[in-house]
Amino acid sequence: MKTSFLIALLAGLSLSSVAHAQASNWRTYYEQPISTFETNKWQVEQINVAVTGSNKVVWNGRGTGNAVTKVKSLFTGATKLGTRKLQGKRAVSVTILVLDFQSPTKQVRRLDRTDLGVHHINFSIEINDLKSGTVLLPPTVIEADLEALTGSFARAFVAQKQGQKERVTQHLASVIQGFLGQGPDPRRTFKRYVK
């Protein structure tokens, strides 16, 4: 009897701390998209992805390797998707530096509330001419926050046999594509509670 009361009390305290969390503003943002006058001349031949520090990377998705390896793989795939429309004659390299990548834990994703959790993602992108090494775009910081799916939204997504890796990859690809002027502008703000 005491044990079940203690478990119920601890569960209540855990949920109440989430319930009293403050909503914060998040965003997908970059200053300006690049002119298609420039990007239509490019063709991506090389993608380099680096991570600033493992203490700024938290990834709770499936896949092999540690969090840094998983995030590098995720960004490589997203960059390939986001640059596939570039079919120009100038061979370029894209360098992505992941500055911050925090995703919610499985425990947060399993909560019943659907207004919790954020994939907090900041990275820089640099474009260089592959032959000459000329910098065509100096490192430019992009914020690419995305609402995490929790509660019934997460369960519906899993029922469709889709994982968060695919969703985050597609989001990053859209952000990169929009930044390069090759797709819709993804910039926006949203409010979300974070535990």
XYZ file of N, CA and C in Angstrom:
585
model
N 0.831 -1.193 0.000
C 0.000 0.000 0.000
C 0.874 1.255 0.000
N 1.894 1.263 0.898
C 2.774 2.425 0.957
C 3.564 2.570 -0.337
N 3.972 1.429 -0.906
C 4.760 1.473 -2.133
C 3.959 2.078 -3.278
N 2.703 1.652 -3.459
C 1.900 2.192 -4.559
C 1.609 3.677 -4.342
N 1.437 4.093 -3.078
C 1.218 5.509 -2.788
C 2.462 6.319 -3.145
N 3.642 5.780 -2.789
C 4.902 6.465 -3.080
C 5.130 6.584 -4.589
N 4.822 5.509 -5.317
C 4.979 5.540 -6.776
C 4.040 6.579 -7.378
N 2.794 6.600 -6.926
C 1.821 7.578 -7.431
C 2.266 9.001 -7.107
N 2.813 9.208 -5.909
C 3.279 10.530 -5.510
C 4.444 10.992 -6.392
N 5.412 10.092 -6.620
C 6.557 10.434 -7.461
C 6.123 10.723 -8.900
N 5.186 9.926 -9.409
C 4.679 10.160 -10.762
C 3.982 11.511 -10.840
N 3.220 11.845 -9.830
C 2.528 13.136 -9.791
C 3.499 14.293 -9.744
N 4.567 14.148 -8.950
C 5.572 15.211 -8.873
C 6.281 15.384 -10.208
N 6.579 14.270 -10.862
C 7.256 14.339 -12.149
C 6.388 15.048 -13.181
N 5.105 14.689 -13.251
C 4.208 15.315 -14.209
C 3.924 16.765 -13.862
N 3.851 17.073 -12.549
C 3.564 18.461 -12.182
C 4.732 19.376 -12.549
N 5.963 18.856 -12.516
C 7.100 19.693 -12.916
C 7.020 20.021 -14.403
N 6.504 19.065 -15.198
C 6.308 19.332 -16.618
C 5.165 20.320 -16.804
N 4.093 20.138 -16.026
C 2.916 20.995 -16.182
C 3.235 22.448 -15.848
N 4.194 22.683 -14.950
C 4.527 24.039 -14.552
C 5.696 24.623 -15.349
N 6.162 23.876 -16.346
C 7.262 24.390 -17.174
C 6.770 25.596 -17.973
N 7.683 26.493 -18.269
C 7.350 27.683 -19.044
C 7.445 27.370 -20.538
N 6.506 27.896 -21.292
C 6.597 27.772 -22.745
C 7.682 28.723 -23.231
N 8.465 28.259 -24.167
C 9.535 29.078 -24.734
C 9.309 29.250 -26.222
N 9.866 30.321 -26.770
C 9.821 30.544 -28.208
C 10.990 29.824 -28.863
N 10.712 29.172 -29.979
C 11.714 28.453 -30.759
C 11.558 28.902 -32.200
N 12.574 28.633 -33.014
C 12.439 29.071 -34.395
C 13.323 28.289 -35.355
N 12.891 28.326 -36.597
C 13.729 27.951 -37.722
C 14.057 29.270 -38.402
N 15.359 29.584 -38.490
C 15.719 30.934 -38.920
C 17.104 30.977 -39.554
N 17.205 31.798 -40.581
C 18.467 32.252 -41.147
C 18.216 33.652 -41.672
N 19.284 34.415 -41.862
C 19.132 35.832 -42.228
C 18.415 36.002 -43.564
N 18.986 35.470 -44.622
C 18.421 35.582 -45.972
C 18.754 34.317 -46.743
N 17.852 33.873 -47.613
C 18.236 32.765 -48.494
C 19.272 33.260 -49.507
N 20.037 32.347 -50.027
C 21.032 32.692 -51.050
C 20.306 32.878 -52.380
N 20.791 33.784 -53.174
C 20.191 34.047 -54.481
C 20.328 32.830 -55.390
N 19.238 32.496 -56.072
C 19.302 31.381 -57.021
C 20.210 31.711 -58.201
N 20.477 32.999 -58.423
C 21.428 33.393 -59.461
C 22.770 32.710 -59.207
N 23.145 32.590 -57.921
C 24.398 31.917 -57.551
C 24.208 30.403 -57.446
N 23.202 29.991 -56.676
C 23.078 28.556 -56.370
C 22.749 27.714 -57.591
N 22.091 28.293 -58.596
C 21.792 27.519 -59.806
C 23.048 27.155 -60.595
N 24.182 27.783 -60.272
C 25.452 27.459 -60.934
C 26.172 26.290 -60.256
N 25.712 25.913 -59.060
C 26.444 24.946 -58.240
C 25.947 23.517 -58.438
N 26.882 22.604 -58.221
C 26.557 21.184 -58.111
C 27.394 20.634 -56.958
N 26.747 20.032 -55.986
C 27.443 19.556 -54.788
C 28.130 18.232 -55.084
N 29.444 18.241 -54.953
C 30.251 17.047 -55.195
C 30.824 16.464 -53.902
N 30.833 17.271 -52.847
C 31.428 16.801 -51.590
C 30.674 17.401 -50.414
N 30.403 16.552 -49.410
C 29.731 16.998 -48.184
C 30.609 16.611 -46.998
N 30.915 17.601 -46.154
C 31.695 17.369 -44.943
C 30.844 17.777 -43.746
N 30.769 16.904 -42.749
C 29.996 17.217 -41.545
C 30.894 17.021 -40.334
N 30.937 18.030 -39.464
C 31.694 17.952 -38.214
C 30.791 18.413 -37.077
N 31.151 18.021 -35.870
C 30.385 18.378 -34.671
C 31.326 19.105 -33.728
N 30.851 20.248 -33.149
C 31.724 21.063 -32.303
C 32.144 20.365 -31.028
N 31.249 19.652 -30.390
C 31.589 18.984 -29.128
C 30.491 18.034 -28.722
N 30.856 16.863 -28.216
C 29.850 15.859 -27.880
C 28.936 16.316 -26.745
N 29.382 17.284 -25.930
C 28.538 17.769 -24.837
C 27.344 18.569 -25.361
N 27.359 18.968 -26.625
C 26.245 19.732 -27.206
C 25.380 18.854 -28.097
N 25.599 17.545 -28.082
C 24.830 16.634 -28.922
C 24.110 15.616 -28.055
N 22.787 15.632 -28.145
C 21.973 14.621 -27.473
C 20.988 14.095 -28.492
N 21.183 12.860 -28.919
C 20.293 12.227 -29.886
C 19.829 10.907 -29.302
N 18.523 10.756 -29.207
C 17.941 9.561 -28.605
C 17.261 8.672 -29.632
N 17.591 8.860 -30.885
C 16.973 8.058 -31.941
C 17.703 6.747 -32.151
N 17.092 5.926 -32.996
C 17.690 4.622 -33.308
C 18.875 4.794 -34.248
N 19.637 3.720 -34.394
C 20.783 3.735 -35.292
C 22.024 3.233 -34.576
N 23.052 2.932 -35.361
C 24.276 2.412 -34.777
C 25.237 3.545 -34.454
N 26.103 3.298 -33.492
C 27.122 4.275 -33.127
C 26.671 5.202 -32.021
N 27.599 6.060 -31.612
C 27.278 7.017 -30.547
C 26.484 8.193 -31.111
N 26.080 9.100 -30.238
C 25.223 10.218 -30.650
C 25.883 11.080 -31.723
N 27.172 11.356 -31.589
C 27.862 12.200 -32.569
C 27.866 11.531 -33.947
N 28.152 10.243 -33.991
C 28.149 9.502 -35.253
C 26.765 9.524 -35.892
N 25.732 9.339 -35.075
C 24.360 9.340 -35.591
C 23.982 10.715 -36.149
N 24.355 11.765 -35.450
C 24.021 13.117 -35.901
C 24.771 13.457 -37.186
N 26.031 13.053 -37.293
C 26.786 13.288 -38.524
C 26.122 12.578 -39.707
N 25.704 11.346 -39.489
C 25.035 10.581 -40.539
C 23.710 11.237 -40.930
N 22.964 11.686 -39.943
C 21.695 12.354 -40.179
C 21.897 13.616 -41.026
N 22.883 14.432 -40.670
C 23.154 15.670 -41.410
C 23.670 15.390 -42.814
N 24.460 14.348 -42.982
C 24.949 14.000 -44.320
C 23.772 13.658 -45.227
N 22.866 12.820 -44.726
C 21.680 12.462 -45.501
C 20.799 13.662 -45.797
N 20.592 14.527 -44.799
C 19.756 15.711 -44.980
C 20.378 16.674 -45.993
N 21.693 16.824 -45.960
C 22.372 17.736 -46.892
C 22.283 17.205 -48.324
N 22.413 15.889 -48.497
C 22.249 15.300 -49.834
C 20.852 15.591 -50.372
N 19.848 15.391 -49.535
C 18.464 15.674 -49.945
C 18.258 17.158 -50.242
N 18.788 18.005 -49.364
C 18.564 19.440 -49.485
C 19.295 20.103 -50.638
N 20.305 19.424 -51.188
C 21.094 20.021 -52.283
C 20.890 19.303 -53.615
N 19.995 18.351 -53.666
C 19.870 17.536 -54.888
C 19.372 18.322 -56.099
N 18.715 19.455 -55.888
C 18.242 20.270 -57.024
C 19.355 21.098 -57.660
N 20.493 21.178 -57.009
C 21.604 21.963 -57.555
C 22.279 21.151 -58.665
N 22.070 21.567 -59.896
C 22.573 20.823 -61.052
C 23.428 21.697 -61.970
N 24.091 22.689 -61.397
C 24.923 23.593 -62.194
C 26.235 22.955 -62.620
N 27.113 23.764 -63.201
C 28.390 23.257 -63.709
C 29.549 23.466 -62.751
N 29.340 24.276 -61.713
C 30.436 24.570 -60.782
C 30.404 23.569 -59.625
N 31.425 22.724 -59.546
C 31.502 21.725 -58.471
C 31.833 22.417 -57.152
N 31.025 22.137 -56.127
C 31.229 22.770 -54.824
C 31.248 21.726 -53.722
N 31.834 22.144 -52.617
C 31.769 21.328 -51.408
C 30.915 22.070 -50.388
N 30.193 21.311 -49.593
C 29.371 21.856 -48.516
C 29.959 21.362 -47.205
N 30.245 22.296 -46.305
C 30.744 21.932 -44.974
C 29.710 22.349 -43.954
N 29.248 21.360 -43.195
C 28.272 21.579 -42.125
C 29.008 21.413 -40.796
N 28.863 22.393 -39.927
C 29.388 22.286 -38.571
C 28.194 22.319 -37.621
N 27.949 21.204 -36.943
C 26.828 21.105 -36.004
C 27.251 21.790 -34.710
N 26.546 22.855 -34.368
C 26.877 23.639 -33.179
C 26.112 23.170 -31.949
N 24.888 22.737 -32.154
C 24.029 22.315 -31.038
C 22.955 21.393 -31.593
N 22.780 20.235 -30.964
C 21.753 19.295 -31.405
C 21.229 18.570 -30.165
N 20.050 18.959 -29.735
C 19.446 18.371 -28.526
C 18.084 17.815 -28.903
N 17.869 16.538 -28.672
C 16.542 15.969 -28.918
C 15.975 15.445 -27.606
N 14.639 15.399 -27.492
C 14.040 14.964 -26.231
C 14.276 13.485 -25.953
N 14.226 13.141 -24.695
C 14.407 11.748 -24.283
C 13.169 10.928 -24.617
N 13.324 9.618 -24.588
C 12.184 8.723 -24.825
C 11.101 8.947 -23.782
N 11.502 9.248 -22.552
C 10.521 9.471 -21.492
C 9.628 10.671 -21.808
N 10.212 11.750 -22.323
C 9.419 12.928 -22.689
C 8.507 12.591 -23.858
N 9.023 11.870 -24.850
C 8.211 11.534 -26.022
C 7.032 10.641 -25.663
N 7.157 9.868 -24.596
C 6.078 8.954 -24.196
C 5.008 9.613 -23.336
N 5.247 10.820 -22.851
C 4.232 11.493 -22.032
C 2.977 11.749 -22.857
N 1.831 11.855 -22.185
C 0.563 12.032 -22.889
C 0.398 13.405 -23.519
N 1.076 14.404 -23.000
C 0.922 15.756 -23.543
C 1.526 15.850 -24.940
N 0.907 16.653 -25.784
C 1.388 16.812 -27.156
C 2.056 18.167 -27.386
N 2.273 18.922 -26.315
C 2.874 20.260 -26.452
C 4.261 20.332 -25.811
N 4.914 19.185 -25.677
C 6.233 19.122 -25.036
C 7.313 18.770 -26.044
N 8.516 19.189 -25.755
C 9.692 18.703 -26.461
C 10.030 19.429 -27.751
N 11.321 19.668 -27.920
C 11.845 20.343 -29.102
C 13.133 19.657 -29.539
N 13.279 19.509 -30.847
C 14.583 19.170 -31.407
C 15.266 20.518 -31.612
N 16.227 20.826 -30.740
C 16.924 22.117 -30.797
C 18.192 21.925 -31.608
N 18.227 22.569 -32.793
C 19.306 22.319 -33.752
C 19.863 23.636 -34.279
N 21.157 23.831 -34.114
C 21.871 24.969 -34.699
C 23.089 24.422 -35.444
N 23.313 24.954 -36.641
C 24.490 24.514 -37.403
C 24.942 25.649 -38.317
N 26.166 25.534 -38.798
C 26.636 26.493 -39.801
C 26.871 25.743 -41.103
N 26.726 26.477 -42.192
C 26.940 25.901 -43.520
C 27.931 26.790 -44.268
N 28.861 26.155 -44.945
C 29.876 26.863 -45.739
C 29.947 26.202 -47.109
N 30.078 27.003 -48.148
C 30.183 26.482 -49.517
C 31.508 26.946 -50.108
N 32.240 25.989 -50.704
C 33.519 26.305 -51.339
C 33.563 25.744 -52.750
N 34.242 26.466 -53.638
C 34.518 25.942 -54.969
C 35.451 24.747 -54.792
N 35.084 23.620 -55.350
C 35.842 22.394 -55.108
C 37.215 22.416 -55.774
N 37.330 23.053 -56.918
C 38.625 23.079 -57.619
C 39.583 24.097 -57.014
N 39.125 25.333 -56.830
C 40.026 26.403 -56.377
C 40.060 26.562 -54.858
N 39.052 26.055 -54.172
C 38.961 26.250 -52.725
C 38.384 27.603 -52.342
N 38.019 28.406 -53.329
C 37.449 29.734 -53.072
C 36.180 29.609 -52.228
N 36.080 30.463 -51.216
C 34.891 30.463 -50.368
C 33.778 31.186 -51.120
N 32.716 30.465 -51.437
C 31.553 31.041 -52.123
C 30.516 31.512 -51.115
N 30.483 30.857 -49.964
C 29.604 31.255 -48.867
C 30.365 31.012 -47.572
N 30.700 32.080 -46.839
C 31.395 31.865 -45.559
C 30.459 31.175 -44.572
N 31.002 30.587 -43.510
C 30.144 29.891 -42.540
C 28.979 30.777 -42.087
N 27.784 30.269 -42.263
C 26.555 30.988 -41.949
C 25.727 30.141 -40.992
N 25.346 30.729 -39.862
C 24.609 29.971 -38.839
C 23.130 29.901 -39.201
N 22.588 28.711 -39.048
C 21.166 28.445 -39.287
C 20.583 27.816 -38.037
N 19.446 28.329 -37.605
C 18.688 27.727 -36.513
C 17.603 26.860 -37.140
N 17.493 25.628 -36.702
C 16.549 24.698 -37.338
C 15.742 23.929 -36.299
N 15.171 24.643 -35.329
C 14.373 23.979 -34.294
C 13.129 23.344 -34.905
N 12.691 22.252 -34.295
C 11.521 21.507 -34.764
C 10.789 20.932 -33.568
N 9.455 21.022 -33.579
C 8.674 20.430 -32.501
C 8.898 18.920 -32.475
N 9.103 18.384 -31.288
C 9.170 16.934 -31.133
C 7.742 16.401 -31.109
N 7.575 15.178 -31.543
C 6.262 14.545 -31.455
C 6.177 13.792 -30.135
N 5.158 14.111 -29.358
C 4.946 13.444 -28.079
C 3.491 13.003 -27.998
N 3.208 12.158 -27.001
C 1.831 11.732 -26.757
C 1.219 11.046 -27.958
N -0.048 11.379 -28.243
C -0.783 10.730 -29.330
C -0.146 11.007 -30.687
N 0.487 12.179 -30.852
C 1.156 12.477 -32.116
C 2.312 11.503 -32.355
N 3.087 11.238 -31.309
C 4.216 10.312 -31.431
C 3.717 8.899 -31.740
N 2.647 8.486 -31.055
C 2.109 7.138 -31.290
C 1.583 6.997 -32.723
N 0.928 8.027 -33.237
C 0.419 7.989 -34.613
C 1.564 7.903 -35.616
N 2.616 8.619 -35.342
C 3.782 8.617 -36.228
C 4.431 7.239 -36.253
N 4.564 6.627 -35.068
C 5.150 5.290 -34.975
C 4.248 4.270 -35.672
N 2.926 4.426 -35.535
C 1.982 3.510 -36.181
C 2.130 3.538 -37.702
N 2.580 4.662 -38.242
C 2.816 4.774 -39.684
C 4.213 4.285 -40.058
N 4.887 3.691 -39.076
C 6.245 3.143 -39.261
C 7.246 4.211 -39.690
N 7.096 5.387 -39.090
C 8.042 6.464 -39.327
C 8.743 6.783 -38.011
N 10.024 7.079 -38.096
C 10.792 7.410 -36.899
C 11.159 8.880 -36.868
N 11.651 9.312 -35.710
C 12.036 10.713 -35.592
C 13.238 11.038 -36.482
N 14.083 10.057 -36.747
C 15.247 10.316 -37.604
C 14.791 10.778 -38.984
N 13.805 10.091 -39.557
C 13.308 10.453 -40.876
C 12.667 11.844 -40.853
N 11.924 12.127 -39.800
C 11.248 13.426 -39.696
C 12.260 14.572 -39.562
N 13.268 14.378 -38.709
C 14.286 15.417 -38.525
C 15.125 15.568 -39.794
N 15.457 14.464 -40.439
C 16.219 14.514 -41.691
C 15.468 15.324 -42.742
N 14.166 15.052 -42.899
C 13.369 15.773 -43.890
C 13.279 17.262 -43.550
N 13.146 17.565 -42.252
C 13.089 18.967 -41.825
C 14.397 19.688 -42.172
N 15.522 19.080 -41.834
C 16.818 19.700 -42.132
C 17.029 19.858 -43.634
N 16.618 18.855 -44.411
C 16.733 18.942 -45.868
C 15.919 20.129 -46.392
N 14.713 20.318 -45.856
C 13.864 21.441 -46.278
C 14.483 22.784 -45.900
N 15.094 22.837 -44.713
C 15.741 24.072 -44.270
C 16.920 24.409 -45.187
N 17.748 23.420 -45.482
C 18.903 23.637 -46.361
C 18.436 24.032 -47.760
N 17.427 23.338 -48.259
C 16.895 23.635 -49.588
C 16.339 25.064 -49.654
N 15.590 25.457 -48.622
C 15.054 26.813 -48.578
C 16.153 27.859 -48.495
N 17.173 27.593 -47.690
C 18.292 28.518 -47.553
C 19.018 28.708 -48.881
N 19.113 27.633 -49.663
C 19.792 27.691 -50.955
C 18.889 28.225 -52.061
N 17.677 28.656 -51.702
C 16.757 29.218 -52.683
C 16.158 28.201 -53.624
N 16.186 26.938 -53.230
C 15.707 25.862 -54.099
C 14.377 25.268 -53.639
N 13.773 25.872 -52.635
C 12.503 25.358 -52.120
C 11.799 26.419 -51.306
N 10.644 26.071 -50.724
C 9.883 27.031 -49.922
C 10.701 27.541 -48.731
N 10.384 28.744 -48.295
C 11.051 29.353 -47.139
C 10.508 28.702 -45.866
N 11.343 27.983 -45.106
C 10.870 27.264 -43.925
C 10.918 28.078 -42.630
N 11.313 29.342 -42.700
C 11.500 30.118 -41.471
C 10.169 30.345 -40.766
N 10.183 30.139 -39.431
C 8.987 30.315 -38.624
C 9.357 30.284 -37.150
N 8.431 30.688 -36.314
C 8.607 30.586 -34.857
C 7.463 29.767 -34.290
N 7.697 29.170 -33.113
C 6.642 28.417 -32.438
C 6.943 28.393 -30.945
N 5.898 28.117 -30.162
C 6.055 27.984 -28.706
C 5.989 26.512 -28.357
N 6.788 26.151 -27.368
C 6.815 24.748 -26.964
C 7.307 24.671 -25.527
N 6.771 23.734 -24.776
C 7.249 23.457 -23.428
C 8.404 22.472 -23.502
N 9.399 22.686 -22.678
C 10.552 21.790 -22.644
C 10.779 21.365 -21.213
N 10.906 20.080 -21.027
C 11.141 19.546 -19.692
C 12.626 19.563 -19.415
